XYZ file of C-alpha atoms in Angstrom:
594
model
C 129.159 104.410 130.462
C 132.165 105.693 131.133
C 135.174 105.585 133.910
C 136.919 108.794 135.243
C 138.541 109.871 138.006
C 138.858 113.225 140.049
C 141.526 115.748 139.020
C 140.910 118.946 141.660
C 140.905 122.215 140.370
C 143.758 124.322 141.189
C 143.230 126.916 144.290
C 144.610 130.293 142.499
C 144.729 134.059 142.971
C 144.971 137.180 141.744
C 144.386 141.439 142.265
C 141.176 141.900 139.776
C 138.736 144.789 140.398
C 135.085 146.111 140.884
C 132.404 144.049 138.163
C 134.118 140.527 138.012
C 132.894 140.015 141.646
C 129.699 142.032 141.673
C 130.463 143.912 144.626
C 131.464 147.451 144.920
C 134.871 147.606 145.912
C 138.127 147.958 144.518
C 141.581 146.057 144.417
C 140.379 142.197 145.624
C 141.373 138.810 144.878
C 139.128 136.730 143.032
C 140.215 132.712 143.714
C 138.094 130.411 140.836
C 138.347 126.763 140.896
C 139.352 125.708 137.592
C 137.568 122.772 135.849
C 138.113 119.838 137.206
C 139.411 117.379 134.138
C 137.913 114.543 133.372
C 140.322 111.631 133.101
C 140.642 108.106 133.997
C 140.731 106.611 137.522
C 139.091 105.470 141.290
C 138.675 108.572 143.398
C 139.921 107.531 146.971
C 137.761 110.154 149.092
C 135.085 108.001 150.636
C 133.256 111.773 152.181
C 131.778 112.754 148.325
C 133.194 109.996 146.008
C 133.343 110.993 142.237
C 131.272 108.270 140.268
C 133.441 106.207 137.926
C 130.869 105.567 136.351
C 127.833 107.860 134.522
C 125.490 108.730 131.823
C 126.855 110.078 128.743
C 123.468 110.636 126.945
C 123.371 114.400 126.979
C 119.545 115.052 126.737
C 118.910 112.972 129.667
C 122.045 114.064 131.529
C 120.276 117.569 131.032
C 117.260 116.697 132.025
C 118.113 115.647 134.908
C 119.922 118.509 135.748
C 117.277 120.516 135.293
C 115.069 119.289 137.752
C 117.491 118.417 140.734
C 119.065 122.277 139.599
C 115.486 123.356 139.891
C 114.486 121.416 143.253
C 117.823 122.443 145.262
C 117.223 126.148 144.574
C 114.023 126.173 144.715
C 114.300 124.806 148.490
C 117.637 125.738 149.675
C 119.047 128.583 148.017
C 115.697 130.453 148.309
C 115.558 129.948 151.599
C 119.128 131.177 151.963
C 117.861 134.662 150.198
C 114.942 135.025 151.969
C 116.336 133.526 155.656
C 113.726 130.801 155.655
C 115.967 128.648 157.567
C 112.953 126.244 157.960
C 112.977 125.972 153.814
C 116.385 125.498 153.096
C 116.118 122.566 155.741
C 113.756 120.698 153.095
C 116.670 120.526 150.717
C 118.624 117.876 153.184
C 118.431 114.320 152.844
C 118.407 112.024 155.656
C 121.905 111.428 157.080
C 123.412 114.515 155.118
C 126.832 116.025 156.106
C 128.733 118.891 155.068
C 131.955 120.087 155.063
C 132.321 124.017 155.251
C 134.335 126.416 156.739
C 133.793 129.312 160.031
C 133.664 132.830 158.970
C 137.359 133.285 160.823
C 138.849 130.171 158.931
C 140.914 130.997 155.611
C 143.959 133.737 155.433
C 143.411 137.005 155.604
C 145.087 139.323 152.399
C 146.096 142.190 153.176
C 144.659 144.672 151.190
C 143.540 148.693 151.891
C 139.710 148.718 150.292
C 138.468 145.423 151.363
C 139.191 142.897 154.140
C 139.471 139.369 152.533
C 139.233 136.195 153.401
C 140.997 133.507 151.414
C 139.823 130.042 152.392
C 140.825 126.706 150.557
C 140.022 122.888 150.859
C 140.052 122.052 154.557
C 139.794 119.545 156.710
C 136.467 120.261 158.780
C 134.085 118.623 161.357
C 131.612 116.731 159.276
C 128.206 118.722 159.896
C 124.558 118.004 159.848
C 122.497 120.641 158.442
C 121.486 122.509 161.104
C 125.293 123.351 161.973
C 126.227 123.580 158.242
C 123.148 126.408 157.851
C 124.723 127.431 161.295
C 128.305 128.114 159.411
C 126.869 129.607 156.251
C 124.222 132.178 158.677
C 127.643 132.717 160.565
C 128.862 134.852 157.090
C 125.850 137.015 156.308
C 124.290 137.494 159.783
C 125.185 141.483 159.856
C 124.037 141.610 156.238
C 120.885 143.742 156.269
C 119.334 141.093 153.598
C 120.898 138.940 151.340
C 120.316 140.344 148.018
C 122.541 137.484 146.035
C 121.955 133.838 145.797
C 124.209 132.247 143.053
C 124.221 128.140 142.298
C 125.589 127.331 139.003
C 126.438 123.909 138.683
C 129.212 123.311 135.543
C 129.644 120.060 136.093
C 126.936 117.588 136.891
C 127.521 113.582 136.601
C 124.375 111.645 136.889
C 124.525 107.906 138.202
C 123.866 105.106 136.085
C 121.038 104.424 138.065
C 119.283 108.121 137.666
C 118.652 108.641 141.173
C 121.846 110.129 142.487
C 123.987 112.638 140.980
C 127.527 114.220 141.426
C 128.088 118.476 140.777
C 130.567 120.737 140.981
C 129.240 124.386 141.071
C 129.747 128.221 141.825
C 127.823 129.741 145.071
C 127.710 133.193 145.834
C 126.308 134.991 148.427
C 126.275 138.619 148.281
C 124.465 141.741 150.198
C 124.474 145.055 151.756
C 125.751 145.756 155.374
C 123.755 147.997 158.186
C 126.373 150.833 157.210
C 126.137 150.465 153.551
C 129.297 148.916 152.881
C 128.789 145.321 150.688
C 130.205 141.742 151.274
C 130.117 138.924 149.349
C 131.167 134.654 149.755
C 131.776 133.608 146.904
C 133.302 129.946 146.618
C 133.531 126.413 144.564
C 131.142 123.767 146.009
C 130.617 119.899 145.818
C 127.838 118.338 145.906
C 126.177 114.567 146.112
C 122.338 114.817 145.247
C 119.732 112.046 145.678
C 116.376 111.408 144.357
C 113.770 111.138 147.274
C 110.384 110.498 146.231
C 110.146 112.552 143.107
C 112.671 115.276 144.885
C 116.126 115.918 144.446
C 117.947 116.321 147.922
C 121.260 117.089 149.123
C 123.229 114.613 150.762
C 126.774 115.567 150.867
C 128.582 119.246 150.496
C 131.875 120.247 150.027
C 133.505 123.632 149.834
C 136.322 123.351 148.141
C 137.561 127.118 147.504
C 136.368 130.743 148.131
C 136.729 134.094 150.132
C 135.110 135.886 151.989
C 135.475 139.682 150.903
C 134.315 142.631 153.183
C 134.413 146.292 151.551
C 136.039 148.744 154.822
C 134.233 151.456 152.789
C 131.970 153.202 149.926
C 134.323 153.749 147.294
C 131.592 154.263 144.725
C 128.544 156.128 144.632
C 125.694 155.948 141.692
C 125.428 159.664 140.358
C 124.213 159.504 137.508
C 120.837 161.844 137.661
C 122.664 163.922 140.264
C 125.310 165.077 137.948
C 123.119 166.000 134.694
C 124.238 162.636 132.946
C 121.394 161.439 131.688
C 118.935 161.845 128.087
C 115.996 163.599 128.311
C 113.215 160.938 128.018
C 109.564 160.533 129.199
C 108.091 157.982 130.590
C 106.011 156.676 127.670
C 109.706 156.854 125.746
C 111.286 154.382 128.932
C 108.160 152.005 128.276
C 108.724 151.809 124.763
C 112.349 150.868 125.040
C 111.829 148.144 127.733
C 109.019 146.818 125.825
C 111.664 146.327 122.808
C 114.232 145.193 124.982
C 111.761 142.684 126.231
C 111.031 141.224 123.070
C 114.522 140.928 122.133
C 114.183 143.551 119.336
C 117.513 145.064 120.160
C 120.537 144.004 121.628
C 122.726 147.019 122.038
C 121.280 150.796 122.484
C 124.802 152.736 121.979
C 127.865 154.016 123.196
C 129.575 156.344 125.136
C 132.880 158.448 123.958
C 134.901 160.479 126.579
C 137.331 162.978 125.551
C 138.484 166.429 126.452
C 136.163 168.207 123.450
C 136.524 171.898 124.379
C 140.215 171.067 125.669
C 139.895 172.530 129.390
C 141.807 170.146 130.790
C 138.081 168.097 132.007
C 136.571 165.016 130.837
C 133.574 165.209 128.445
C 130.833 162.600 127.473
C 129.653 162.202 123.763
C 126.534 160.005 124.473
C 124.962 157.798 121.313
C 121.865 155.970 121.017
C 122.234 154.004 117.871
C 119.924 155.421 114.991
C 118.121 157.957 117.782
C 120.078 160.936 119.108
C 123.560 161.914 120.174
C 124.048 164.020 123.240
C 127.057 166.016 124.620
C 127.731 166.526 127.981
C 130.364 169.143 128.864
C 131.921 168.496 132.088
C 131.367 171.915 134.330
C 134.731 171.344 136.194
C 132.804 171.502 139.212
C 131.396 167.705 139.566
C 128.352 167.881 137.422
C 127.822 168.182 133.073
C 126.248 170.280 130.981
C 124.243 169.720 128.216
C 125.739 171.282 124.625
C 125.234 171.616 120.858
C 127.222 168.689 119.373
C 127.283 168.133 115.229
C 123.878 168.197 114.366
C 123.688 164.098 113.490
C 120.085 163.175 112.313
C 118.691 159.755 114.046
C 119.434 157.348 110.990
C 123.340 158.288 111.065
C 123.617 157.829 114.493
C 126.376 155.368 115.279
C 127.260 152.822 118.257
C 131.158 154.122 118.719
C 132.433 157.464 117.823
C 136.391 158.689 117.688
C 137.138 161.962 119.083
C 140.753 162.697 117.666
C 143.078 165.121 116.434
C 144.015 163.743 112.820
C 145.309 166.728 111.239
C 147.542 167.780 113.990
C 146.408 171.712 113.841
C 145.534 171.217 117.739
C 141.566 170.927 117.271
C 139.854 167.274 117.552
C 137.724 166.077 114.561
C 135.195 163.275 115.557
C 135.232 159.984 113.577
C 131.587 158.326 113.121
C 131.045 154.721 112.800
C 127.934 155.132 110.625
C 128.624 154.126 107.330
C 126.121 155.691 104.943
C 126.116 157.189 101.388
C 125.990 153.760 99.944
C 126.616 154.225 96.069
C 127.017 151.055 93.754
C 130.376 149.303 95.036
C 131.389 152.657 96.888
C 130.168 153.480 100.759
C 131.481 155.909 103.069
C 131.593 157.541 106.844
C 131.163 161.006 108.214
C 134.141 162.892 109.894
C 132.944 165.934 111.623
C 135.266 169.022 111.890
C 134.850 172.210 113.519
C 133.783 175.707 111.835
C 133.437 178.407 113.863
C 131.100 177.780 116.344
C 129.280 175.122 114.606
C 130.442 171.746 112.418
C 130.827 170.714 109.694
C 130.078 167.059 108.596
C 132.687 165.570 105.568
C 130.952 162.713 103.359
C 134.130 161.823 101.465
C 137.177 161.161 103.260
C 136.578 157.882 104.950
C 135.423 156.085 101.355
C 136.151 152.464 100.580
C 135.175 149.826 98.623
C 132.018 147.166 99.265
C 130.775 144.530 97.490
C 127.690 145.294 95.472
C 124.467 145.076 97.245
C 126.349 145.170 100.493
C 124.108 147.317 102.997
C 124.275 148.076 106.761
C 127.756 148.008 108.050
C 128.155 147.284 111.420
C 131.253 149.387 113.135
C 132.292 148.660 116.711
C 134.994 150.438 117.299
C 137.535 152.863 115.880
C 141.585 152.791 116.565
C 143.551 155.377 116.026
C 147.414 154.610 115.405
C 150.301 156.177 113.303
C 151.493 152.771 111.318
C 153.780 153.857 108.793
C 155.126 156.311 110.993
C 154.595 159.134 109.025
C 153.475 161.430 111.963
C 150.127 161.024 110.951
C 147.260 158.946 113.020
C 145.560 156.389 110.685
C 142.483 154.657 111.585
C 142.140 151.042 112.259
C 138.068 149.971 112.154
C 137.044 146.859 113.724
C 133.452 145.902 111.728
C 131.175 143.008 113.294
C 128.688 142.582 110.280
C 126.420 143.596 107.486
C 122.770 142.640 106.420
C 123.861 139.707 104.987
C 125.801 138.099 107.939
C 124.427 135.743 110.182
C 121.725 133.634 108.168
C 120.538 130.273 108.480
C 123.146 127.602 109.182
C 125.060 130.092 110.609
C 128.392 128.743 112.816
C 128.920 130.288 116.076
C 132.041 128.018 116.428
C 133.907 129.694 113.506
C 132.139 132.159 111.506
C 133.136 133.741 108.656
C 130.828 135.680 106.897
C 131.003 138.879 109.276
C 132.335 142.832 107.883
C 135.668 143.243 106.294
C 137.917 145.409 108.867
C 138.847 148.741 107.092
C 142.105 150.520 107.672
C 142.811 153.909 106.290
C 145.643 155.633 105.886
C 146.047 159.479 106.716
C 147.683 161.056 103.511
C 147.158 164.560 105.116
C 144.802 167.138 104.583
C 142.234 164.975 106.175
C 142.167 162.685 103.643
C 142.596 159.141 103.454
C 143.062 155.823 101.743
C 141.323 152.029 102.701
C 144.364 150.002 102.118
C 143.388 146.851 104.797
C 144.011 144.458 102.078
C 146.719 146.143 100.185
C 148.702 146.191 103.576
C 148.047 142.328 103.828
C 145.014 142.891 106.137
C 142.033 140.366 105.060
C 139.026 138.341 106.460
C 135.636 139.064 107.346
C 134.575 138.131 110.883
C 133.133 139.521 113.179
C 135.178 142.043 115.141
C 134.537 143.763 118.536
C 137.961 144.936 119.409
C 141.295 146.001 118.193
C 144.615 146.336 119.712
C 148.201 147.705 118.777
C 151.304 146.643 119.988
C 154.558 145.198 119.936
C 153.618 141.930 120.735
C 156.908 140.035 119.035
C 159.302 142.554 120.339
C 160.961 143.483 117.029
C 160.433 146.988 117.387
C 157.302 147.974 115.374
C 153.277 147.859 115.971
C 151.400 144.383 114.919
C 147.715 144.504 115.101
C 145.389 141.660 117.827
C 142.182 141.695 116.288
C 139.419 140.353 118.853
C 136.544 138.625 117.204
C 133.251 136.730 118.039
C 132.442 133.000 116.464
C 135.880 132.363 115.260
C 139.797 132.396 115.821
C 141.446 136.419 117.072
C 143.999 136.609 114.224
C 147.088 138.836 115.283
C 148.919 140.020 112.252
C 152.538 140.758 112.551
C 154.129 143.833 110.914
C 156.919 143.388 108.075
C 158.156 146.702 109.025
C 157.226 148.465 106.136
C 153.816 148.802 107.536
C 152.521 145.793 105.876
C 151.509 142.786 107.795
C 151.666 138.516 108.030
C 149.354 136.790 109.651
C 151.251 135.122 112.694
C 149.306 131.455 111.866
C 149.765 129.530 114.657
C 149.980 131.929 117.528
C 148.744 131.524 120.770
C 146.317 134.585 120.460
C 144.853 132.734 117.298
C 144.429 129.479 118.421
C 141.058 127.661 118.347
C 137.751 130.165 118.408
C 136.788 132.618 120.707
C 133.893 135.220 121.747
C 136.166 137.873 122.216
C 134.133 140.743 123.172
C 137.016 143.282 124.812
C 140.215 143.220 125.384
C 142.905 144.904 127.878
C 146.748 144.835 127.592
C 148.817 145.449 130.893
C 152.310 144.918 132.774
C 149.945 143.504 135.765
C 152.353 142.461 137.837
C 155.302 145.042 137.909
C 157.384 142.389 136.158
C 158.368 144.468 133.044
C 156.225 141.790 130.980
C 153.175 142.958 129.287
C 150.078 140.228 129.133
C 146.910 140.394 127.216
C 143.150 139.787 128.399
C 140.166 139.090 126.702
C 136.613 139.198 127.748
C 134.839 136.123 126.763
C 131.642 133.828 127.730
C 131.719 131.759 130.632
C 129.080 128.805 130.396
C 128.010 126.693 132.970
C 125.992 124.577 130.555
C 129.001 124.784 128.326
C 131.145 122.999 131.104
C 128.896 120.663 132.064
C 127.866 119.284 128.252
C 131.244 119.198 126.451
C 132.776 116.521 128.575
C 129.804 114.179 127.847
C 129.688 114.562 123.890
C 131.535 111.686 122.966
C 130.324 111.786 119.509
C 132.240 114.860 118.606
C 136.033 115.151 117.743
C 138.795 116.059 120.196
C 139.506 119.258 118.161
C 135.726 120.416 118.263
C 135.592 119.310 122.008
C 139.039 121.235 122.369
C 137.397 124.346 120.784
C 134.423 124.241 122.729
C 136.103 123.786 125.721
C 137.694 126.940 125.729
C 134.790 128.846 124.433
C 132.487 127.810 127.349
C 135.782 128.651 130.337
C 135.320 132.111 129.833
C 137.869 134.790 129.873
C 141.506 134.850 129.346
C 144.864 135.825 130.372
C 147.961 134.927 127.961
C 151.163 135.897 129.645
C 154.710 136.474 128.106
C 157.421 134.405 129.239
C 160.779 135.569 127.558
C 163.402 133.508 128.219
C 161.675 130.799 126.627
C 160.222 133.164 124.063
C 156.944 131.690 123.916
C 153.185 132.602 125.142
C 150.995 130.614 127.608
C 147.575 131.042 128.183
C 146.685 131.242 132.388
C 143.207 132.477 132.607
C 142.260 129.355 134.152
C 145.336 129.384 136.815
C 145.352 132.993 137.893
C 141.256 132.591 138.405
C 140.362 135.330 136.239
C 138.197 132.934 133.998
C 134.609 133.311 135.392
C 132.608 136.415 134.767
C 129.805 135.084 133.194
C 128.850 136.982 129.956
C 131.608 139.506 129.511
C 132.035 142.464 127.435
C 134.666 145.384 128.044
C 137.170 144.690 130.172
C 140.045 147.133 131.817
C 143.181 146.636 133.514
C 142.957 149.367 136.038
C 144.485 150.530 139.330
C 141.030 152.175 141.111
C 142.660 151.590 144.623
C 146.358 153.039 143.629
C 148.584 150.266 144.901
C 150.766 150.514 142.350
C 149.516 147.142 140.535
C 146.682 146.836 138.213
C 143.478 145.346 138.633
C 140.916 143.551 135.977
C 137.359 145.576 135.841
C 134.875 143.642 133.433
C 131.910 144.702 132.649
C 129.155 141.861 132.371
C 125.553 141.192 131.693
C 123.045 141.200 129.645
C 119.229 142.799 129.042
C 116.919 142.148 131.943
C 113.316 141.942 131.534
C 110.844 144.238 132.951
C 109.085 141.293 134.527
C 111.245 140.062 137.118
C 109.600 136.141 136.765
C 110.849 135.792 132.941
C 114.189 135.139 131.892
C 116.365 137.580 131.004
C 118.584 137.895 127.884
């Protein structure tokens, strides 16, 4: 057993955008609790008293979870989605109270897309559950149905004696309104659960942080089909994809490129579906897109990222592929497409580099352009995840290194080019998403963050001479990560630029780490911060030193994120955080998705 008191998590906000909140407006503040600590101590709140004391054995910590998890939604957030108020009653145990706040409580931000409702901790009548389903019907009553129903417990403290239990979890309620317009509750509950013959019921409930946001209009429609953006496919080709997806044969389809290619002044889409087709999409300049002759790419060269990009500076964009092909002893190389005349032309040999022999498939996510010796020509930075040989049995998702070496080549003119990653001080093989350049030490010249998954992001500090140190040591690199994007910002109007990285938020994560006493402090330290999701690592200069505040500013939580964007969609002047999360879902809507 164990002995721990209650540290609360810190009520924080911050501007963040459209996908972190699943709700389709622009320019609102999330609030996240963050997690409350585990540490020593006698809680002194006799309403929903922490336990001092609980199980440690994970399995059967777990277990547990699963079924009271299983039994509360199954009773009371169900009914909540369906407005079965008669349902979510079965989920109360005898004398249970709640604590939670009237639709008009909270403080309203002012804000021109959304009306928002921040509401903390407060002290509230203690209700029974017909008033608390009273106060929670009181939010979503003009909601036309109530189309999300989120509990996600990451914490969960069973009792020594396996019949009560102690969780701290995410609710969310989200839906459409009668004139189209969404709204979502989203807040940071307590709970005390008992077992009641075989059952797990609630018997206490605690909001302890939230909003209530309300959009004042549609600032987004879905327009896809209407504007000409979409592939040409059958049904029988639809089936045959979802039946892959459903067996987990594929995890990513492709990738989108947007660029100005005919260079009249309009937004263009080069669309990719990894070793299928590529399709172009001319923007008409009217609202809708054309389909075009692109470079004639057959289906096994067809990439996941592309680089459209003027690298010979005669005014005409080349297009950089991320298929690497041609695969010739310890030599491989990728395509760089140029025009000629009306047509293009496809160039096998001026992205060539070196591979170790037998080295096969590749993997290129994405493709930087950046001028680093400051020769006036771009040079091209790419970020590789893996190769056939990466990922086999034993493999570490805590800190993996057998991913792709990163390639860097540099733009000797004429369109051709050199790999000089290592010979500029570049080295490693992980596996790399994303890729960023800036000044991040303020010395005056371009360093390199390189965002990986399964290990540490390494951020490697220029000499000035165009060769670079790795900053060992640095914030950015500390511990592992499952960097998957990453956005770089002056948020706030402040002058000081921070950096944000999309990560994994997991509930189970949370919930199990705290438990394993077996493991080290460093290993729970690492996992710690790979299961609290995103992050946010802020400059402050007088003291010279980085800080990471994903945690504080409630931008943590967005479940499994990819790209992220700091944005202003609402034009306040301030930028917002747009992350796109997710994964595959399955065609049948009763199996799990992926």
């Amino acid at each position: 057993m164990a002995r721990h008191g209650h540290s609360a998590g810190r009520l924080s906000l911050v501007l963040v955008g459209i996908a972190s909140v699943g709700i389709a407006i622009a320019g609102i503040f999330l609030l996240r609790a963050g997690k409350p600590e585990l540490k020593p101590g006698k809680t002194e709140d006799p309403f929903l008293p922490r336990p001092e004391e609980f199980v440690l054995d994970i399995t059967k910590s777990e277990e547990t979870f699963e079924k009271a998890n299983s039994d509360v939604k199954r009773a009371f957030v169900k009914g909540l989605r369906v407005r079965d108020r008669a349902a979510s009653m079965a989920a109360f145990a005898p004398g249970f109270l709640g604590r939670f706040p009237s639709r008009g409580d909270g403080v309203v931000v002012p804000d021109s897309d959304v009306v928002l409702r921040a509401m903390g901790r407060q002290e509230t009548p203690d209700l029974d559950p017909a008033k608390l389903l009273d106060r929670i019907e009181g939010f979503t009553g003009d909601w036309t149905s109530v189309e999300r129903t989120t509990w996600r417990p990451f914490e969960f403290l069973l009792h020594e004696n396996g019949t009560s239990a102690f969780a701290t979890l995410h609710f969310q309620l989200a839906g459409p309104r009668a004139d189209g317009t969404r709204a979502e509750l989203n807040a940071t509950l307590e709970t005390g659960l008992v077992l009641l013959e075989g059952t797990w019921r609630l018997k206490r409930l605690r909001f302890l942080e939230g909003y209530l946001a309300e959009a004042r209009f549609r600032p987004f429609r879905e327009v896809t089909d209407a504007v000409g953006l979409h592939f040409n496919e059958s049904e029988a080709d639809r089936k045959i994809q979802a039946d892959i997806i459903d067996s987990r044969e594929i995890v990513v389809t492709g990738g989108l490129t947007v660029g100005d290619w005919n260079r009249d002044g309009f937004w263009d889409v080069f669309a990719t579906k990894y070793f299928n087709q590529t399709v172009l999409f001319l923007n008409d300049g009217r609202g809708g897109f054309a389909r075009e002759s692109g470079p004639e790419i057959p289906p096994e060269m067809c990439a996941f990222t592309y680089l459209l990009v003027d690298l010979d500076n005669d005014g005409v964009d080349e297009l950089v592929s991320g298929a690497v092909f041609d695969y010739e002893g310890t030599r491989a190389r990728i395509p760089v497409y140029v025009r000629k005349g009306a047509g293009w032309e496809m160039l096998r040999d001026r992205l060539e580099f070196e591979i170790p022999v037998g080295m096969r498939d590749v993997n290129v996510q994405t493709i930087v352009p950046h001028d680093i010796d400051g020769d006036g020509q771009l040079d091209l930075f790419l970020g590789c995840y893996k190769h056939r040989g990466s990922s086999q049995s034993e493999f570490n998702h805590l800190m993996a290194f057998d991913g792709a070496d990163n390639l860097l080549f540099m733009n000797k003119g004429q369109l051709r080019f050199k790999e000089e990653s290592d010979a500029r001080g570049i080295h490693g093989t992980q596996y790399t998403y994303c890729v960023m350049f800036w000044d991040f030490d303020g010395d005056g010249d371009i360093d390199i963050y390189e965002g990986n998954d399964f290990g540490p992001d390494p951020l490697w500090l220029n000499r000035g001479d165009g060769t670079f140190a790795e900053g060992k040591g640095h914030k950015f690199a500390e511990g592992s990560s499952y960097t998957m994007g990453c956005t770089w910002a002056d948020w706030d109007n402040t002058g000081e630029f921070s950096l944000y990285i999309s990560n994994m938020y997991s509930h189970a994560g949370n919930r199990i780490v705290p438990l394993a006493a077996e493991i080290s402090p460093d290993l729970k330290s690492i996992a710690m911060v790979l299961a609290q999701g995103n992050q946010l690592f802020e400059f402050d200069r007088k003291k010279g030193t980085w800080s990471e505040t994903g945690i504080e500013r409630g931008v943590n939580w967005a479940d499994w994120a990819w790209a992220c964007l700091f944005w202003d969609p609402d034009n306040d002047g301030d930028k917002d955080i747009f992350v796109a999360n997710g994964y595959t879902s399955n065609t049948d809507s009763s199996a799990p998705d992926f």
